[in-house]
CSV table of C-alpha atoms in Angstrom, one decimal:
chain,number,residue,atom,x,y,z
A,1,ALA,CA,-12.3,0.4,13.6
A,2,GLN,CA,-9.8,2.7,12.1
A,3,SER,CA,-10.4,5.0,9.2
A,4,VAL,CA,-8.5,7.5,7.2
A,5,THR,CA,-9.7,10.6,5.3
A,6,GLN,CA,-7.5,12.4,2.9
A,7,LEU,CA,-8.9,15.8,2.1
A,8,GLY,CA,-8.6,16.6,-1.6
A,9,SER,CA,-8.3,13.8,-4.2
A,10,HIS,CA,-6.2,16.1,-6.3
A,11,VAL,CA,-3.7,18.8,-5.3
A,12,SER,CA,-1.9,21.0,-7.7
A,13,VAL,CA,1.1,23.2,-6.8
A,14,SER,CA,3.7,25.1,-8.7
A,15,GLU,CA,7.3,23.9,-8.7
A,16,GLY,CA,9.1,25.4,-5.7
A,17,ALA,CA,5.9,25.9,-3.7
A,18,LEU,CA,4.9,24.4,-0.5
A,19,VAL,CA,3.3,21.0,-0.6
A,20,LEU,CA,0.6,20.2,1.9
A,21,LEU,CA,-1.4,16.9,1.8
A,22,ARG,CA,-4.0,16.5,4.4
A,23,CYS,CA,-4.8,13.3,6.4
A,24,ASN,CA,-7.1,12.8,9.3
A,25,TYR,CA,-7.6,9.5,11.0
A,26,SER,CA,-9.9,7.8,13.4
A,27,SER,CA,-8.6,5.3,15.9
A,28,SER,CA,-9.7,4.1,19.3
A,29,VAL,CA,-6.2,3.3,20.3
A,30,PRO,CA,-2.8,5.0,19.7
A,31,PRO,CA,-2.3,4.8,16.0
A,32,TYR,CA,0.6,3.9,13.8
A,33,LEU,CA,0.6,6.3,10.9
A,34,PHE,CA,2.2,6.0,7.5
A,35,TRP,CA,2.6,8.0,4.3
A,36,TYR,CA,3.3,6.1,1.1
A,37,VAL,CA,3.9,7.4,-2.5
A,38,GLN,CA,2.9,5.5,-5.6
A,39,TYR,CA,4.3,6.4,-9.1
A,40,PRO,CA,2.3,5.2,-12.1
A,41,ASN,CA,2.1,1.5,-12.5
A,42,GLN,CA,4.3,0.9,-9.5
A,43,GLY,CA,3.9,-0.3,-6.0
A,44,LEU,CA,4.0,1.8,-2.9
A,45,GLN,CA,7.1,3.3,-1.4
A,46,LEU,CA,7.3,4.3,2.2
A,47,LEU,CA,7.8,8.0,2.7
A,48,LEU,CA,7.7,8.2,6.5
A,49,LYS,CA,6.0,6.7,9.5
A,50,TYR,CA,5.0,7.6,13.0
A,51,THR,CA,4.9,5.0,15.8
A,52,THR,CA,5.7,6.6,19.1
A,53,GLY,CA,7.9,9.4,20.3
A,54,ALA,CA,8.7,12.6,18.4
A,55,THR,CA,5.6,13.9,16.7
A,56,LEU,CA,7.4,15.6,13.8
A,57,VAL,CA,8.6,12.8,11.5
A,58,LYS,CA,11.1,13.4,8.7
A,59,GLY,CA,11.0,11.1,5.7
A,60,ILE,CA,12.7,10.6,2.4
A,61,ASN,CA,12.8,13.2,-0.4
A,62,GLY,CA,12.4,16.1,1.9
A,63,PHE,CA,9.0,15.2,3.2
A,64,GLU,CA,7.9,15.5,6.8
A,65,ALA,CA,4.7,15.0,8.7
A,66,GLU,CA,3.4,16.0,12.1
A,67,PHE,CA,1.3,13.8,14.3
A,68,LYS,CA,-1.3,16.0,16.1
A,69,LYS,CA,-3.3,13.9,18.5
A,70,SER,CA,-5.7,16.7,19.4
A,71,GLU,CA,-6.6,17.2,15.8
A,72,THR,CA,-6.3,13.5,14.8
A,73,SER,CA,-4.2,14.6,11.9
A,74,PHE,CA,-1.0,13.5,10.2
A,75,HIS,CA,-0.5,16.1,7.4
A,76,LEU,CA,2.3,15.6,4.9
A,77,THR,CA,4.4,18.6,3.9
A,78,LYS,CA,7.4,19.5,1.8
A,79,PRO,CA,8.8,23.1,1.7
A,80,SER,CA,9.6,23.2,-2.0
A,81,ALA,CA,7.9,21.0,-4.6
A,82,HIS,CA,9.9,19.3,-7.4
A,83,MET,CA,8.6,18.0,-10.6
A,84,SER,CA,9.6,14.5,-9.6
A,85,ASP,CA,7.2,14.7,-6.6
A,86,ALA,CA,4.2,14.3,-9.0
A,87,ALA,CA,2.6,11.0,-7.9
A,88,GLU,CA,-0.3,9.5,-5.9
A,89,TYR,CA,0.1,9.8,-2.1
A,90,PHE,CA,-1.6,7.5,0.4
A,91,CYS,CA,-2.0,8.0,4.1
A,92,ALA,CA,-2.6,4.8,6.2
A,93,VAL,CA,-3.3,3.9,9.8
A,94,SER,CA,-2.7,0.8,11.8
A,95,THR,CA,-3.2,-0.1,15.4
A,96,GLN,CA,-0.9,-3.0,15.3
A,97,GLY,CA,2.3,-1.8,13.7
A,98,ALA,CA,2.7,-3.5,10.4
A,99,GLN,CA,-0.6,-5.4,10.7
A,100,LYS,CA,-3.7,-4.5,8.7
A,101,LEU,CA,-3.2,-1.1,7.2
A,102,VAL,CA,-6.2,1.0,6.4
A,103,PHE,CA,-5.6,3.4,3.6
A,104,GLY,CA,-7.1,6.7,2.6
A,105,GLN,CA,-8.4,7.2,-0.8
A,106,GLY,CA,-5.2,8.8,-2.0
A,107,THR,CA,-4.3,12.3,-3.2
A,108,ARG,CA,-2.9,12.9,-6.6
A,109,LEU,CA,-0.2,15.6,-6.6
A,110,THR,CA,0.4,17.5,-9.7
A,111,ILE,CA,3.4,19.9,-10.1
A,112,ASN,CA,3.1,22.8,-12.4
A,113,PRO,CA,6.3,24.1,-14.0
B,1,GLY,CA,17.1,-2.8,2.4
B,2,ALA,CA,13.5,-4.1,2.7
B,3,VAL,CA,13.0,-5.0,-1.0
B,4,VAL,CA,10.0,-6.8,-2.2
B,5,SER,CA,9.7,-8.2,-5.7
B,6,GLN,CA,6.7,-9.5,-7.6
B,7,HIS,CA,6.6,-11.7,-10.7
B,8,PRO,CA,5.3,-11.3,-13.2
B,9,SER,CA,4.9,-7.5,-13.5
B,10,TRP,CA,2.1,-8.0,-16.0
B,11,VAL,CA,0.2,-11.0,-17.4
B,12,ILE,CA,-2.5,-11.4,-19.9
B,13,CYS,CA,-4.6,-14.6,-19.9
B,14,LYS,CA,-7.7,-16.1,-21.3
B,15,SER,CA,-10.9,-16.3,-19.4
B,16,GLY,CA,-11.2,-19.6,-17.4
B,17,THR,CA,-7.4,-20.1,-16.9
B,18,SER,CA,-5.5,-19.7,-13.7
B,19,VAL,CA,-2.7,-17.3,-13.0
B,20,LYS,CA,-0.1,-17.4,-10.3
B,21,ILE,CA,1.6,-14.3,-8.9
B,22,GLU,CA,4.8,-14.6,-6.8
B,23,CYS,CA,5.8,-12.2,-4.1
B,24,ARG,CA,9.3,-12.4,-2.6
B,25,SER,CA,11.1,-10.5,0.2
B,26,LEU,CA,14.6,-10.3,-1.1
B,27,ASP,CA,16.6,-9.1,1.9
B,28,PHE,CA,14.6,-9.9,5.0
B,29,GLN,CA,12.4,-12.6,6.4
B,30,ALA,CA,8.7,-11.8,6.0
B,31,THR,CA,6.7,-13.3,8.8
B,32,THR,CA,3.6,-11.8,7.3
B,33,MET,CA,2.6,-11.0,3.8
B,34,PHE,CA,-0.4,-9.1,2.5
B,35,TRP,CA,-2.2,-9.1,-0.8
B,36,TYR,CA,-4.0,-6.0,-2.1
B,37,ARG,CA,-6.1,-5.2,-5.1
B,38,GLN,CA,-6.2,-1.8,-6.7
B,39,PHE,CA,-8.7,-0.6,-9.2
B,40,PRO,CA,-7.8,2.3,-11.5
B,41,LYS,CA,-7.6,5.6,-9.6
B,42,GLN,CA,-8.6,4.0,-6.4
B,43,SER,CA,-7.0,3.1,-3.1
B,44,LEU,CA,-5.7,-0.3,-2.1
B,45,MET,CA,-8.1,-2.9,-0.9
B,46,LEU,CA,-6.7,-5.6,1.4
B,47,MET,CA,-7.6,-9.0,0.1
B,48,ALA,CA,-5.9,-11.3,2.6
B,49,THR,CA,-3.2,-11.6,5.2
B,50,SER,CA,-0.9,-14.6,5.4
B,51,ASN,CA,1.6,-15.8,8.0
B,52,GLU,CA,4.3,-18.2,7.1
B,53,GLY,CA,3.2,-21.8,7.5
B,54,SER,CA,-0.4,-20.8,8.3
B,55,LYS,CA,-3.6,-20.5,6.3
B,56,ALA,CA,-4.4,-17.0,5.0
B,57,THR,CA,-7.0,-14.8,6.6
B,58,TYR,CA,-9.3,-13.4,4.0
B,59,GLU,CA,-11.1,-10.1,4.2
B,60,GLN,CA,-14.9,-10.1,4.0
B,61,GLY,CA,-16.2,-10.5,0.5
B,62,VAL,CA,-13.0,-12.0,-0.9
B,63,GLU,CA,-13.6,-15.5,-2.4
B,64,LYS,CA,-11.1,-17.9,-0.8
B,65,ASP,CA,-11.6,-20.5,-3.5
B,66,LYS,CA,-10.9,-18.0,-6.2
B,67,PHE,CA,-7.9,-16.3,-4.8
B,68,LEU,CA,-5.6,-19.0,-3.4
B,69,ILE,CA,-2.8,-17.8,-1.2
B,70,ASN,CA,0.2,-19.8,-0.1
B,71,HIS,CA,3.0,-18.6,2.2
B,72,ALA,CA,5.2,-21.6,2.3
B,73,SER,CA,8.5,-19.9,3.3
B,74,LEU,CA,9.6,-16.7,5.0
B,75,THR,CA,10.5,-15.2,1.7
B,76,LEU,CA,7.8,-16.3,-0.7
B,77,SER,CA,4.1,-16.0,-1.0
B,78,THR,CA,1.9,-16.8,-4.0
B,79,LEU,CA,-1.5,-15.6,-5.1
B,80,THR,CA,-3.3,-17.8,-7.6
B,81,VAL,CA,-6.3,-16.4,-9.3
B,82,THR,CA,-8.3,-19.5,-10.3
B,83,SER,CA,-10.7,-19.6,-13.3
B,84,ALA,CA,-10.0,-16.0,-14.0
B,85,HIS,CA,-12.7,-13.8,-15.6
B,86,PRO,CA,-12.5,-10.3,-17.0
B,87,GLU,CA,-13.8,-8.8,-13.8
B,88,ASP,CA,-10.7,-10.2,-12.1
B,89,SER,CA,-8.6,-7.8,-14.2
B,90,SER,CA,-6.8,-5.5,-11.8
B,91,PHE,CA,-3.5,-4.4,-10.3
B,92,TYR,CA,-2.4,-6.8,-7.6
B,93,ILE,CA,0.1,-5.6,-5.0
B,94,CYS,CA,1.8,-7.6,-2.3
B,95,SER,CA,3.5,-6.3,0.8
B,96,ALA,CA,5.6,-7.9,3.4
B,97,SER,CA,6.6,-7.2,7.0
B,98,GLY,CA,9.2,-8.8,9.2
B,99,TRP,CA,10.1,-7.9,12.7
B,100,THR,CA,9.5,-4.2,12.2
B,101,ASP,CA,6.4,-2.2,12.3
B,102,THR,CA,6.3,-1.4,8.6
B,103,GLN,CA,4.9,-3.1,5.5
B,104,TYR,CA,7.1,-3.0,2.4
B,105,PHE,CA,5.4,-3.2,-0.9
B,106,GLY,CA,6.2,-4.9,-4.1
B,107,PRO,CA,6.0,-3.2,-7.5
B,108,GLY,CA,2.6,-4.8,-8.4
B,109,THR,CA,1.3,-7.1,-11.1
B,110,ARG,CA,-1.2,-6.0,-13.7
B,111,LEU,CA,-3.6,-8.8,-14.6
B,112,THR,CA,-5.7,-8.6,-17.8
B,113,VAL,CA,-8.2,-11.3,-18.4
B,114,LEU,CA,-9.5,-11.5,-22.0
């Protein structure tokens, strides 16, 4: 069975600072990995995904993530935080593409002016 | 592209009544649709998976007779909460996937049962 652990339920950074949201996964087969963002009272928006190939994945809004198999990690980063980045971020894993996603508990990102 | 809509966005109903929530894929054909439930400040919990024209597959612990799912076409799935009670109050989110390896999520429906 797959599982996802997001380290830190709440991360706070200053505007313009580096954003780092941590995600570790467990999977017995090569995983599909996703980061989604959720704004208050809204659904989830796909930020980026890793399926195969290049391990550094670039997504929308300046975010990127690197798949590190040896560390079973898929951390999300953004060089410079913007106020509009404040939201809840979910890491998810699947072993069958778009089938049955397993989500982490989420990380709430707060941006300080 | 890959837009998923839900209707209604919020609903308030009396205890004992049934509520239907629609999930539509607007610009792609969704071979599979998923229904999730999200409690405040928590992650998403998968309730069921439905393939077009087939019966839904429910996750362990989800009552099939209470949460009726229909996926009658490649663009529409419905979730009916039957005989709703206050404990069914929650944020319900659907997602859809077509021929790609990604689920696209709807905006969610907030259900409040009085």
